[in-house]
C-alpha cells in the first residue's frame, strides 16, 4: 500500500499560493491609507484649498517647485550615505514614494522602511543599509540644527523662542528627556544581548561613515543634500507666506519653519500631521505674524507639500512594490 504524504507538502503549497496574492494587497494598501487620512482631516483640506483660491499663483508655483526639489535633495543625500552606486531614477522615485509613506505612518518610520527596503533590493547588506539610514538621519538633524542656530545668531530678534512652548512646559520636557535617556542607559547595561547588538550596529555605522567621508563626492552629496533639504522646505513656506501676504520677512519665516520642525521632531504622529501645523502657526506668530494669516499660510503650505503629492506618491509606492523595486 502506497502512503501519500500530503500534510508535509501542504504548508509549502499554501505559502506558494499566498505569495502572488500578497503583493497586490500591498500595492493597494497605500491608497486605502490615503483615503483614511483624507477623511480624518477633511476639514483641514477644505479650509486649506479655500485659502489657495485667494493666493498669488506665481508664489504658489515657486512653493510647489521648492517641494519638488526636496525629493531631489533627499535622493542626493541618500546616495551620499552609501558607498554603492544606486540607480538614479529609481532612487528619485523611491524618495517621492517615501514622502507619501512618511505621511501615512509615524514620522520617519514610513520613509525609513521604504529606503531600507530599496537599498537591500539594490544589493546593499541589511547591516550597512541600516547604518546608511542612520547616517542620513544624523546628517539631516545636524544640518537642520546647524542652520537654525546659525540663523538665530545672525538674526537674534527673528523669533520669540518663549512662544514656542507653553508656560511651564520646559521643566517637564527636560525631565522627560532625562528619564528617557536614563532608561535607555539602564536597559543597555542590564540586557547583554541588546548591548551587543547596539555596539555591533554602532561599529558598522562608524565604519560606513568613515568610508563615505573618504570619497569627496559622497561626502559632498551627503552634507550638501542635508543642508538643501530643510532650506527648500523652508523656502516653500516662505513662498506661501508671500502668496498670502503674511507680514513677516522671508528670512524670519525660514527661521520659524526650522524652529517648528525641530520642536516637533520627536512627536510620533504620521508625518507630523496636526503637530506640525500647530507648531508652524505658533512659530509664525512668534515671528510677528497675525494669527489668522499665519493659520491660512500653514494650511495652504501643508496642502501643497503634503496633500497634493499624497495620492500620486501612494500610487508610485504601489507601483514600486508591484515592480519589486522595493
PDB file of C-alpha atoms in Angstrom:
ATOM      1  CA  UNK A   1       0.000   0.000   0.000  1.00  0.00           C
ATOM      2  CA  UNK A   2       1.411   3.427  -1.034  1.00  0.00           C
ATOM      3  CA  UNK A   3       1.436   6.203   1.539  1.00  0.00           C
ATOM      4  CA  UNK A   4       0.786   9.739   0.267  1.00  0.00           C
ATOM      5  CA  UNK A   5       2.490  12.384   2.447  1.00  0.00           C
ATOM      6  CA  UNK A   6       0.189  15.333   1.960  1.00  0.00           C
ATOM      7  CA  UNK A   7       0.455  17.020   5.385  1.00  0.00           C
ATOM      8  CA  UNK A   8       4.148  17.853   4.927  1.00  0.00           C
ATOM      9  CA  UNK A   9       3.635  19.304   1.445  1.00  0.00           C
ATOM     10  CA  UNK A  10       0.506  21.308   2.209  1.00  0.00           C
ATOM     11  CA  UNK A  11       2.112  24.192   4.190  1.00  0.00           C
ATOM     12  CA  UNK A  12       4.623  24.806   1.405  1.00  0.00           C
ATOM     13  CA  UNK A  13       1.869  24.784  -1.218  1.00  0.00           C
ATOM     14  CA  UNK A  14      -0.165  27.243   0.834  1.00  0.00           C
ATOM     15  CA  UNK A  15       2.801  29.613   1.076  1.00  0.00           C
ATOM     16  CA  UNK A  16       3.391  29.424  -2.675  1.00  0.00           C
ATOM     17  CA  UNK A  17      -0.276  30.101  -3.318  1.00  0.00           C
ATOM     18  CA  UNK A  18      -0.420  33.070  -0.960  1.00  0.00           C
ATOM     19  CA  UNK A  19       2.661  34.920  -2.240  1.00  0.00           C
ATOM     20  CA  UNK A  20       1.108  36.107  -5.535  1.00  0.00           C
ATOM     21  CA  UNK A  21      -1.927  37.369  -3.619  1.00  0.00           C
ATOM     22  CA  UNK A  22       0.050  39.354  -1.026  1.00  0.00           C
ATOM     23  CA  UNK A  23       1.762  41.777  -3.432  1.00  0.00           C
ATOM     24  CA  UNK A  24      -1.492  43.184  -4.974  1.00  0.00           C
ATOM     25  CA  UNK A  25      -2.793  43.805  -1.453  1.00  0.00           C
ATOM     26  CA  UNK A  26       0.411  45.673  -0.581  1.00  0.00           C
ATOM     27  CA  UNK A  27       0.021  47.731  -3.771  1.00  0.00           C
ATOM     28  CA  UNK A  28      -3.491  48.831  -2.774  1.00  0.00           C
ATOM     29  CA  UNK A  29      -2.715  49.428   0.910  1.00  0.00           C
ATOM     30  CA  UNK A  30      -1.185  52.937   0.401  1.00  0.00           C
ATOM     31  CA  UNK A  31      -4.329  54.076  -1.441  1.00  0.00           C
ATOM     32  CA  UNK A  32      -6.541  52.809   1.371  1.00  0.00           C
ATOM     33  CA  UNK A  33      -4.404  54.655   3.930  1.00  0.00           C
ATOM     34  CA  UNK A  34      -4.619  57.871   1.873  1.00  0.00           C
ATOM     35  CA  UNK A  35      -8.416  57.623   1.899  1.00  0.00           C
ATOM     36  CA  UNK A  36      -8.494  57.087   5.670  1.00  0.00           C
ATOM     37  CA  UNK A  37      -6.138  60.002   6.386  1.00  0.00           C
ATOM     38  CA  UNK A  38      -8.005  62.323   3.998  1.00  0.00           C
ATOM     39  CA  UNK A  39     -11.357  61.527   5.616  1.00  0.00           C
ATOM     40  CA  UNK A  40      -9.940  62.167   9.073  1.00  0.00           C
ATOM     41  CA  UNK A  41      -8.565  65.568   8.008  1.00  0.00           C
ATOM     42  CA  UNK A  42     -11.270  66.607   5.536  1.00  0.00           C
ATOM     43  CA  UNK A  43     -11.983  69.879   7.363  1.00  0.00           C
ATOM     44  CA  UNK A  44      -8.309  70.887   7.061  1.00  0.00           C
ATOM     45  CA  UNK A  45      -8.366  70.017   3.360  1.00  0.00           C
ATOM     46  CA  UNK A  46     -11.479  72.093   2.682  1.00  0.00           C
ATOM     47  CA  UNK A  47     -10.131  75.118   4.544  1.00  0.00           C
ATOM     48  CA  UNK A  48      -6.670  74.825   3.005  1.00  0.00           C
ATOM     49  CA  UNK A  49      -7.973  74.688  -0.573  1.00  0.00           C
ATOM     50  CA  UNK A  50     -10.169  77.684   0.246  1.00  0.00           C
ATOM     51  CA  UNK A  51      -7.103  79.746   1.176  1.00  0.00           C
ATOM     52  CA  UNK A  52      -5.309  78.709  -2.023  1.00  0.00           C
ATOM     53  CA  UNK A  53      -8.049  80.296  -4.143  1.00  0.00           C
ATOM     54  CA  UNK A  54      -7.171  83.779  -2.835  1.00  0.00           C
ATOM     55  CA  UNK A  55      -3.381  83.391  -3.097  1.00  0.00           C
ATOM     56  CA  UNK A  56      -0.961  84.843  -5.659  1.00  0.00           C
ATOM     57  CA  UNK A  57      -0.306  81.973  -8.054  1.00  0.00           C
ATOM     58  CA  UNK A  58       3.319  82.777  -9.037  1.00  0.00           C
ATOM     59  CA  UNK A  59       4.382  82.336  -5.413  1.00  0.00           C
ATOM     60  CA  UNK A  60       2.398  79.099  -5.153  1.00  0.00           C
ATOM     61  CA  UNK A  61       4.228  77.791  -8.216  1.00  0.00           C
ATOM     62  CA  UNK A  62       7.505  78.698  -6.511  1.00  0.00           C
ATOM     63  CA  UNK A  63       6.396  76.788  -3.394  1.00  0.00           C
ATOM     64  CA  UNK A  64       5.453  73.743  -5.490  1.00  0.00           C
ATOM     65  CA  UNK A  65       8.818  73.885  -7.286  1.00  0.00           C
ATOM     66  CA  UNK A  66      10.683  74.004  -3.971  1.00  0.00           C
ATOM     67  CA  UNK A  67       8.669  70.985  -2.818  1.00  0.00           C
ATOM     68  CA  UNK A  68       9.646  69.014  -5.927  1.00  0.00           C
ATOM     69  CA  UNK A  69      13.299  69.877  -5.376  1.00  0.00           C
ATOM     70  CA  UNK A  70      13.146  68.440  -1.843  1.00  0.00           C
ATOM     71  CA  UNK A  71      12.805  64.954  -3.358  1.00  0.00           C
ATOM     72  CA  UNK A  72      15.923  65.599  -5.444  1.00  0.00           C
ATOM     73  CA  UNK A  73      17.793  66.760  -2.333  1.00  0.00           C
ATOM     74  CA  UNK A  74      16.653  63.670  -0.425  1.00  0.00           C
ATOM     75  CA  UNK A  75      17.826  61.416  -3.272  1.00  0.00           C
ATOM     76  CA  UNK A  76      21.240  63.123  -3.352  1.00  0.00           C
ATOM     77  CA  UNK A  77      21.594  62.729   0.427  1.00  0.00           C
ATOM     78  CA  UNK A  78      20.583  59.059   0.328  1.00  0.00           C
ATOM     79  CA  UNK A  79      23.210  58.410  -2.346  1.00  0.00           C
ATOM     80  CA  UNK A  80      25.802  60.232  -0.289  1.00  0.00           C
ATOM     81  CA  UNK A  81      25.126  57.986   2.714  1.00  0.00           C
ATOM     82  CA  UNK A  82      26.059  54.735   0.950  1.00  0.00           C
ATOM     83  CA  UNK A  83      29.149  53.683  -0.999  1.00  0.00           C
ATOM     84  CA  UNK A  84      27.335  51.667  -3.674  1.00  0.00           C
ATOM     85  CA  UNK A  85      26.053  53.461  -6.764  1.00  0.00           C
ATOM     86  CA  UNK A  86      22.245  53.445  -6.583  1.00  0.00           C
ATOM     87  CA  UNK A  87      20.100  53.646  -9.773  1.00  0.00           C
ATOM     88  CA  UNK A  88      19.291  57.357 -10.024  1.00  0.00           C
ATOM     89  CA  UNK A  89      15.772  57.206 -11.473  1.00  0.00           C
ATOM     90  CA  UNK A  90      14.577  54.508  -9.105  1.00  0.00           C
ATOM     91  CA  UNK A  91      16.214  56.348  -6.208  1.00  0.00           C
ATOM     92  CA  UNK A  92      14.317  59.544  -7.058  1.00  0.00           C
ATOM     93  CA  UNK A  93      11.025  57.659  -7.476  1.00  0.00           C
ATOM     94  CA  UNK A  94      11.645  55.969  -4.125  1.00  0.00           C
ATOM     95  CA  UNK A  95      12.046  59.353  -2.395  1.00  0.00           C
ATOM     96  CA  UNK A  96       8.738  60.511  -3.857  1.00  0.00           C
ATOM     97  CA  UNK A  97       7.052  57.322  -2.648  1.00  0.00           C
ATOM     98  CA  UNK A  98       8.813  57.546   0.721  1.00  0.00           C
ATOM     99  CA  UNK A  99       7.334  61.011   1.230  1.00  0.00           C
ATOM    100  CA  UNK A 100       3.840  59.532   0.948  1.00  0.00           C
ATOM    101  CA  UNK A 101       4.753  56.636   3.253  1.00  0.00           C
ATOM    102  CA  UNK A 102       6.107  59.121   5.773  1.00  0.00           C
ATOM    103  CA  UNK A 103       2.739  60.890   5.972  1.00  0.00           C
ATOM    104  CA  UNK A 104       0.816  57.628   6.365  1.00  0.00           C
ATOM    105  CA  UNK A 105       2.949  56.121   9.144  1.00  0.00           C
ATOM    106  CA  UNK A 106       4.579  57.571  12.289  1.00  0.00           C
ATOM    107  CA  UNK A 107       7.183  60.222  11.498  1.00  0.00           C
ATOM    108  CA  UNK A 108      10.308  58.823   9.851  1.00  0.00           C
ATOM    109  CA  UNK A 109       9.122  55.201  10.017  1.00  0.00           C
ATOM    110  CA  UNK A 110       7.487  55.095   6.584  1.00  0.00           C
ATOM    111  CA  UNK A 111      10.348  56.754   4.678  1.00  0.00           C
ATOM    112  CA  UNK A 112      12.912  54.733   6.599  1.00  0.00           C
ATOM    113  CA  UNK A 113      11.224  51.420   5.814  1.00  0.00           C
ATOM    114  CA  UNK A 114      10.879  52.276   2.106  1.00  0.00           C
ATOM    115  CA  UNK A 115      14.512  53.360   1.773  1.00  0.00           C
ATOM    116  CA  UNK A 116      15.800  50.423   3.782  1.00  0.00           C
ATOM    117  CA  UNK A 117      13.945  48.018   1.513  1.00  0.00           C
ATOM    118  CA  UNK A 118      15.164  49.845  -1.600  1.00  0.00           C
ATOM    119  CA  UNK A 119      18.820  49.643  -0.552  1.00  0.00           C
ATOM    120  CA  UNK A 120      18.591  45.952   0.289  1.00  0.00           C
ATOM    121  CA  UNK A 121      16.945  45.222  -3.072  1.00  0.00           C
ATOM    122  CA  UNK A 122      19.854  47.112  -4.702  1.00  0.00           C
ATOM    123  CA  UNK A 123      22.259  44.676  -3.050  1.00  0.00           C
ATOM    124  CA  UNK A 124      23.384  46.659  -0.006  1.00  0.00           C
ATOM    125  CA  UNK A 125      23.593  44.305   3.009  1.00  0.00           C
ATOM    126  CA  UNK A 126      20.962  44.938   5.692  1.00  0.00           C
ATOM    127  CA  UNK A 127      23.504  45.957   8.342  1.00  0.00           C
ATOM    128  CA  UNK A 128      25.081  48.547   6.046  1.00  0.00           C
ATOM    129  CA  UNK A 129      21.667  49.719   4.790  1.00  0.00           C
ATOM    130  CA  UNK A 130      20.646  50.367   8.377  1.00  0.00           C
ATOM    131  CA  UNK A 131      23.924  52.189   9.015  1.00  0.00           C
ATOM    132  CA  UNK A 132      23.386  54.342   5.914  1.00  0.00           C
ATOM    133  CA  UNK A 133      19.862  55.169   7.077  1.00  0.00           C
ATOM    134  CA  UNK A 134      21.167  56.216  10.498  1.00  0.00           C
ATOM    135  CA  UNK A 135      23.892  58.321   8.861  1.00  0.00           C
ATOM    136  CA  UNK A 136      21.310  60.084   6.693  1.00  0.00           C
ATOM    137  CA  UNK A 137      19.112  60.886   9.698  1.00  0.00           C
ATOM    138  CA  UNK A 138      22.088  62.119  11.725  1.00  0.00           C
ATOM    139  CA  UNK A 139      23.367  64.347   8.903  1.00  0.00           C
ATOM    140  CA  UNK A 140      19.916  65.813   8.288  1.00  0.00           C
ATOM    141  CA  UNK A 141      19.420  66.524  12.007  1.00  0.00           C
ATOM    142  CA  UNK A 142      22.853  68.161  12.335  1.00  0.00           C
ATOM    143  CA  UNK A 143      22.246  70.273   9.227  1.00  0.00           C
ATOM    144  CA  UNK A 144      18.804  71.398  10.413  1.00  0.00           C
ATOM    145  CA  UNK A 145      20.009  72.300  13.886  1.00  0.00           C
ATOM    146  CA  UNK A 146      23.121  73.987  12.495  1.00  0.00           C
ATOM    147  CA  UNK A 147      21.067  76.107  10.113  1.00  0.00           C
ATOM    148  CA  UNK A 148      18.681  77.103  12.889  1.00  0.00           C
ATOM    149  CA  UNK A 149      21.443  78.073  15.311  1.00  0.00           C
ATOM    150  CA  UNK A 150      23.368  79.960  12.631  1.00  0.00           C
ATOM    151  CA  UNK A 151      20.307  81.953  11.566  1.00  0.00           C
ATOM    152  CA  UNK A 152      19.331  82.697  15.171  1.00  0.00           C
ATOM    153  CA  UNK A 153      22.841  84.050  15.789  1.00  0.00           C
ATOM    154  CA  UNK A 154      22.673  86.145  12.619  1.00  0.00           C
ATOM    155  CA  UNK A 155      19.109  87.350  13.336  1.00  0.00           C
ATOM    156  CA  UNK A 156      18.715  87.266  17.141  1.00  0.00           C
ATOM    157  CA  UNK A 157      15.389  89.105  17.140  1.00  0.00           C
ATOM    158  CA  UNK A 158      13.724  86.961  14.492  1.00  0.00           C
ATOM    159  CA  UNK A 159      11.862  84.684  16.880  1.00  0.00           C
ATOM    160  CA  UNK A 160      10.478  84.907  20.382  1.00  0.00           C
ATOM    161  CA  UNK A 161      11.503  81.402  21.403  1.00  0.00           C
ATOM    162  CA  UNK A 162       9.449  81.514  24.577  1.00  0.00           C
ATOM    163  CA  UNK A 163       6.291  81.372  22.497  1.00  0.00           C
ATOM    164  CA  UNK A 164       7.129  78.005  21.006  1.00  0.00           C
ATOM    165  CA  UNK A 165       6.425  76.147  24.254  1.00  0.00           C
ATOM    166  CA  UNK A 166       3.552  76.574  26.712  1.00  0.00           C
ATOM    167  CA  UNK A 167       4.317  78.162  30.064  1.00  0.00           C
ATOM    168  CA  UNK A 168       5.774  75.644  32.471  1.00  0.00           C
ATOM    169  CA  UNK A 169       6.449  73.062  29.758  1.00  0.00           C
ATOM    170  CA  UNK A 170      10.258  73.348  29.728  1.00  0.00           C
ATOM    171  CA  UNK A 171      10.753  71.674  33.118  1.00  0.00           C
ATOM    172  CA  UNK A 172       8.590  68.588  32.416  1.00  0.00           C
ATOM    173  CA  UNK A 173      10.141  68.322  28.937  1.00  0.00           C
ATOM    174  CA  UNK A 174      13.669  68.257  30.332  1.00  0.00           C
ATOM    175  CA  UNK A 175      12.624  65.740  32.998  1.00  0.00           C
ATOM    176  CA  UNK A 176      11.062  63.523  30.321  1.00  0.00           C
ATOM    177  CA  UNK A 177      14.206  63.657  28.183  1.00  0.00           C
ATOM    178  CA  UNK A 178      16.349  62.820  31.209  1.00  0.00           C
ATOM    179  CA  UNK A 179      14.140  59.874  32.181  1.00  0.00           C
ATOM    180  CA  UNK A 180      14.160  58.519  28.638  1.00  0.00           C
ATOM    181  CA  UNK A 181      17.952  58.759  28.442  1.00  0.00           C
ATOM    182  CA  UNK A 182      18.370  57.143  31.859  1.00  0.00           C
ATOM    183  CA  UNK A 183      16.015  54.312  30.949  1.00  0.00           C
ATOM    184  CA  UNK A 184      17.900  53.656  27.704  1.00  0.00           C
ATOM    185  CA  UNK A 185      21.245  53.521  29.523  1.00  0.00           C
ATOM    186  CA  UNK A 186      19.836  51.194  32.199  1.00  0.00           C
ATOM    187  CA  UNK A 187      18.350  48.825  29.600  1.00  0.00           C
ATOM    188  CA  UNK A 188      21.656  48.677  27.718  1.00  0.00           C
ATOM    189  CA  UNK A 189      23.530  47.988  30.936  1.00  0.00           C
ATOM    190  CA  UNK A 190      21.178  45.180  32.022  1.00  0.00           C
ATOM    191  CA  UNK A 191      20.380  43.426  28.724  1.00  0.00           C
ATOM    192  CA  UNK A 192      23.571  41.889  27.402  1.00  0.00           C
ATOM    193  CA  UNK A 193      22.231  40.770  24.013  1.00  0.00           C
ATOM    194  CA  UNK A 194      20.758  44.185  23.303  1.00  0.00           C
ATOM    195  CA  UNK A 195      24.026  45.856  24.315  1.00  0.00           C
ATOM    196  CA  UNK A 196      25.975  43.578  21.975  1.00  0.00           C
ATOM    197  CA  UNK A 197      23.552  44.277  19.103  1.00  0.00           C
ATOM    198  CA  UNK A 198      23.748  48.055  19.653  1.00  0.00           C
ATOM    199  CA  UNK A 199      27.553  48.059  19.797  1.00  0.00           C
ATOM    200  CA  UNK A 200      27.719  45.914  16.664  1.00  0.00           C
ATOM    201  CA  UNK A 201      25.439  48.338  14.847  1.00  0.00           C
ATOM    202  CA  UNK A 202      27.499  51.328  16.021  1.00  0.00           C
ATOM    203  CA  UNK A 203      30.702  49.705  14.738  1.00  0.00           C
ATOM    204  CA  UNK A 204      29.060  49.149  11.355  1.00  0.00           C
ATOM    205  CA  UNK A 205      27.663  52.698  11.309  1.00  0.00           C
ATOM    206  CA  UNK A 206      31.025  54.302  12.164  1.00  0.00           C
ATOM    207  CA  UNK A 207      32.736  52.161   9.542  1.00  0.00           C
ATOM    208  CA  UNK A 208      30.197  53.229   6.903  1.00  0.00           C
ATOM    209  CA  UNK A 209      30.598  56.879   7.895  1.00  0.00           C
ATOM    210  CA  UNK A 210      34.397  56.653   7.573  1.00  0.00           C
ATOM    211  CA  UNK A 211      34.096  55.000   4.151  1.00  0.00           C
ATOM    212  CA  UNK A 212      31.676  57.645   2.891  1.00  0.00           C
ATOM    213  CA  UNK A 213      33.924  60.504   4.020  1.00  0.00           C
ATOM    214  CA  UNK A 214      36.919  59.048   2.195  1.00  0.00           C
ATOM    215  CA  UNK A 215      35.050  59.765  -1.077  1.00  0.00           C
ATOM    216  CA  UNK A 216      34.683  63.561  -1.538  1.00  0.00           C
ATOM    217  CA  UNK A 217      31.753  63.114  -3.946  1.00  0.00           C
ATOM    218  CA  UNK A 218      29.829  61.054  -1.389  1.00  0.00           C
ATOM    219  CA  UNK A 219      30.585  63.460   1.477  1.00  0.00           C
ATOM    220  CA  UNK A 220      29.540  66.432  -0.658  1.00  0.00           C
ATOM    221  CA  UNK A 221      26.290  64.698  -1.619  1.00  0.00           C
ATOM    222  CA  UNK A 222      25.570  63.741   1.996  1.00  0.00           C
ATOM    223  CA  UNK A 223      26.103  67.156   3.560  1.00  0.00           C
ATOM    224  CA  UNK A 224      25.039  69.264   0.584  1.00  0.00           C
ATOM    225  CA  UNK A 225      21.753  67.392   0.325  1.00  0.00           C
ATOM    226  CA  UNK A 226      21.258  67.534   4.090  1.00  0.00           C
ATOM    227  CA  UNK A 227      21.582  71.324   4.024  1.00  0.00           C
ATOM    228  CA  UNK A 228      19.478  71.781   0.885  1.00  0.00           C
ATOM    229  CA  UNK A 229      16.569  69.644   2.115  1.00  0.00           C
ATOM    230  CA  UNK A 230      15.401  71.803   5.078  1.00  0.00           C
ATOM    231  CA  UNK A 231      16.244  75.022   3.219  1.00  0.00           C
ATOM    232  CA  UNK A 232      13.974  74.006   0.325  1.00  0.00           C
ATOM    233  CA  UNK A 233      11.200  73.080   2.751  1.00  0.00           C
ATOM    234  CA  UNK A 234      11.534  76.432   4.488  1.00  0.00           C
ATOM    235  CA  UNK A 235      11.670  78.252   1.139  1.00  0.00           C
ATOM    236  CA  UNK A 236       8.325  76.661   0.260  1.00  0.00           C
ATOM    237  CA  UNK A 237       6.779  78.061   3.433  1.00  0.00           C
ATOM    238  CA  UNK A 238       8.244  81.498   2.739  1.00  0.00           C
ATOM    239  CA  UNK A 239       6.794  81.432  -0.793  1.00  0.00           C
ATOM    240  CA  UNK A 240       3.333  80.552   0.509  1.00  0.00           C
ATOM    241  CA  UNK A 241       3.676  83.333   3.080  1.00  0.00           C
ATOM    242  CA  UNK A 242       4.357  85.816   0.298  1.00  0.00           C
ATOM    243  CA  UNK A 243       1.458  84.411  -1.726  1.00  0.00           C
ATOM    244  CA  UNK A 244      -0.976  85.092   1.129  1.00  0.00           C
ATOM    245  CA  UNK A 245       0.538  88.398   2.242  1.00  0.00           C
ATOM    246  CA  UNK A 246       1.972  87.332   5.603  1.00  0.00           C
ATOM    247  CA  UNK A 247       3.738  90.433   7.039  1.00  0.00           C
ATOM    248  CA  UNK A 248       6.894  88.521   8.039  1.00  0.00           C
ATOM    249  CA  UNK A 249      10.221  88.661   6.202  1.00  0.00           C
ATOM    250  CA  UNK A 250      11.217  85.507   4.265  1.00  0.00           C
ATOM    251  CA  UNK A 251      14.295  85.034   6.460  1.00  0.00           C
ATOM    252  CA  UNK A 252      12.188  85.092   9.605  1.00  0.00           C
ATOM    253  CA  UNK A 253       9.755  82.609   8.043  1.00  0.00           C
ATOM    254  CA  UNK A 254      12.673  80.288   7.302  1.00  0.00           C
ATOM    255  CA  UNK A 255      13.780  80.527  10.934  1.00  0.00           C
ATOM    256  CA  UNK A 256      10.211  79.902  12.116  1.00  0.00           C
ATOM    257  CA  UNK A 257       9.977  76.795   9.959  1.00  0.00           C
ATOM    258  CA  UNK A 258      13.277  75.359  11.208  1.00  0.00           C
ATOM    259  CA  UNK A 259      12.365  76.067  14.831  1.00  0.00           C
ATOM    260  CA  UNK A 260       8.924  74.483  14.485  1.00  0.00           C
ATOM    261  CA  UNK A 261      10.187  71.320  12.788  1.00  0.00           C
ATOM    262  CA  UNK A 262      12.944  70.878  15.355  1.00  0.00           C
ATOM    263  CA  UNK A 263      10.354  71.282  18.136  1.00  0.00           C
ATOM    264  CA  UNK A 264       8.092  68.520  16.760  1.00  0.00           C
ATOM    265  CA  UNK A 265      10.834  66.156  15.548  1.00  0.00           C
ATOM    266  CA  UNK A 266      10.144  63.698  18.363  1.00  0.00           C
ATOM    267  CA  UNK A 267       6.341  63.708  18.098  1.00  0.00           C
ATOM    268  CA  UNK A 268       5.282  60.213  16.887  1.00  0.00           C
ATOM    269  CA  UNK A 269       2.385  61.213  14.637  1.00  0.00           C
ATOM    270  CA  UNK A 270       2.037  60.264  10.946  1.00  0.00           C
ATOM    271  CA  UNK A 271       4.129  62.803   9.063  1.00  0.00           C
ATOM    272  CA  UNK A 272       3.649  65.202  11.964  1.00  0.00           C
ATOM    273  CA  UNK A 273       0.021  65.715  10.897  1.00  0.00           C
ATOM    274  CA  UNK A 274      -1.559  68.067  13.415  1.00  0.00           C
ATOM    275  CA  UNK A 275       1.583  68.653  15.450  1.00  0.00           C
ATOM    276  CA  UNK A 276       3.489  70.313  12.582  1.00  0.00           C
ATOM    277  CA  UNK A 277       0.573  72.600  11.735  1.00  0.00           C
ATOM    278  CA  UNK A 278       0.234  73.724  15.348  1.00  0.00           C
ATOM    279  CA  UNK A 279       3.975  74.312  15.766  1.00  0.00           C
ATOM    280  CA  UNK A 280       4.240  76.216  12.474  1.00  0.00           C
ATOM    281  CA  UNK A 281       1.361  78.511  13.406  1.00  0.00           C
ATOM    282  CA  UNK A 282       2.883  79.221  16.813  1.00  0.00           C
ATOM    283  CA  UNK A 283       6.323  79.826  15.244  1.00  0.00           C
ATOM    284  CA  UNK A 284       4.961  82.230  12.612  1.00  0.00           C
ATOM    285  CA  UNK A 285       3.070  84.137  15.298  1.00  0.00           C
ATOM    286  CA  UNK A 286       6.273  84.228  17.362  1.00  0.00           C
ATOM    287  CA  UNK A 287       7.989  85.691  14.289  1.00  0.00           C
ATOM    288  CA  UNK A 288       5.461  88.545  14.236  1.00  0.00           C
ATOM    289  CA  UNK A 289       2.648  87.260  12.007  1.00  0.00           C
ATOM    290  CA  UNK A 290      -1.077  87.712  12.772  1.00  0.00           C
ATOM    291  CA  UNK A 291      -2.738  84.507  13.957  1.00  0.00           C
ATOM    292  CA  UNK A 292      -5.387  84.414  11.198  1.00  0.00           C
ATOM    293  CA  UNK A 293      -2.932  84.931   8.340  1.00  0.00           C
ATOM    294  CA  UNK A 294      -0.378  82.543   9.885  1.00  0.00           C
ATOM    295  CA  UNK A 295      -3.066  79.846  10.114  1.00  0.00           C
ATOM    296  CA  UNK A 296      -4.042  80.378   6.469  1.00  0.00           C
ATOM    297  CA  UNK A 297      -0.380  80.179   5.372  1.00  0.00           C
ATOM    298  CA  UNK A 298       0.247  76.942   7.254  1.00  0.00           C
ATOM    299  CA  UNK A 299      -2.890  75.251   5.936  1.00  0.00           C
ATOM    300  CA  UNK A 300      -2.103  76.277   2.343  1.00  0.00           C
ATOM    301  CA  UNK A 301       1.524  75.188   2.767  1.00  0.00           C
ATOM    302  CA  UNK A 302       0.522  71.749   4.006  1.00  0.00           C
ATOM    303  CA  UNK A 303      -1.900  71.351   1.098  1.00  0.00           C
ATOM    304  CA  UNK A 304       0.968  71.927  -1.336  1.00  0.00           C
ATOM    305  CA  UNK A 305       3.628  69.878   0.447  1.00  0.00           C
ATOM    306  CA  UNK A 306       1.545  67.037   1.918  1.00  0.00           C
ATOM    307  CA  UNK A 307      -1.909  66.600   0.449  1.00  0.00           C
ATOM    308  CA  UNK A 308      -1.361  67.280  -3.258  1.00  0.00           C
ATOM    309  CA  UNK A 309       1.617  64.855  -3.552  1.00  0.00           C
ATOM    310  CA  UNK A 310       0.000  62.249  -1.294  1.00  0.00           C
ATOM    311  CA  UNK A 311      -2.149  60.427  -3.864  1.00  0.00           C
ATOM    312  CA  UNK A 312       0.473  60.299  -6.671  1.00  0.00           C
ATOM    313  CA  UNK A 313       3.058  59.346  -4.046  1.00  0.00           C
ATOM    314  CA  UNK A 314       0.866  56.474  -2.859  1.00  0.00           C
ATOM    315  CA  UNK A 315       0.355  55.349  -6.468  1.00  0.00           C
ATOM    316  CA  UNK A 316       4.127  55.447  -7.006  1.00  0.00           C
ATOM    317  CA  UNK A 317       4.643  53.449  -3.822  1.00  0.00           C
ATOM    318  CA  UNK A 318       2.197  50.800  -5.005  1.00  0.00           C
ATOM    319  CA  UNK A 319       3.874  50.671  -8.417  1.00  0.00           C
ATOM    320  CA  UNK A 320       7.327  50.263  -6.878  1.00  0.00           C
ATOM    321  CA  UNK A 321       6.022  47.384  -4.752  1.00  0.00           C
ATOM    322  CA  UNK A 322       4.436  45.755  -7.794  1.00  0.00           C
ATOM    323  CA  UNK A 323       7.627  46.129  -9.877  1.00  0.00           C
ATOM    324  CA  UNK A 324       9.692  44.766  -6.955  1.00  0.00           C
ATOM    325  CA  UNK A 325      11.818  47.915  -6.734  1.00  0.00           C
ATOM    326  CA  UNK A 326      11.094  47.829  -3.002  1.00  0.00           C
TER     327      UNK A 326
END
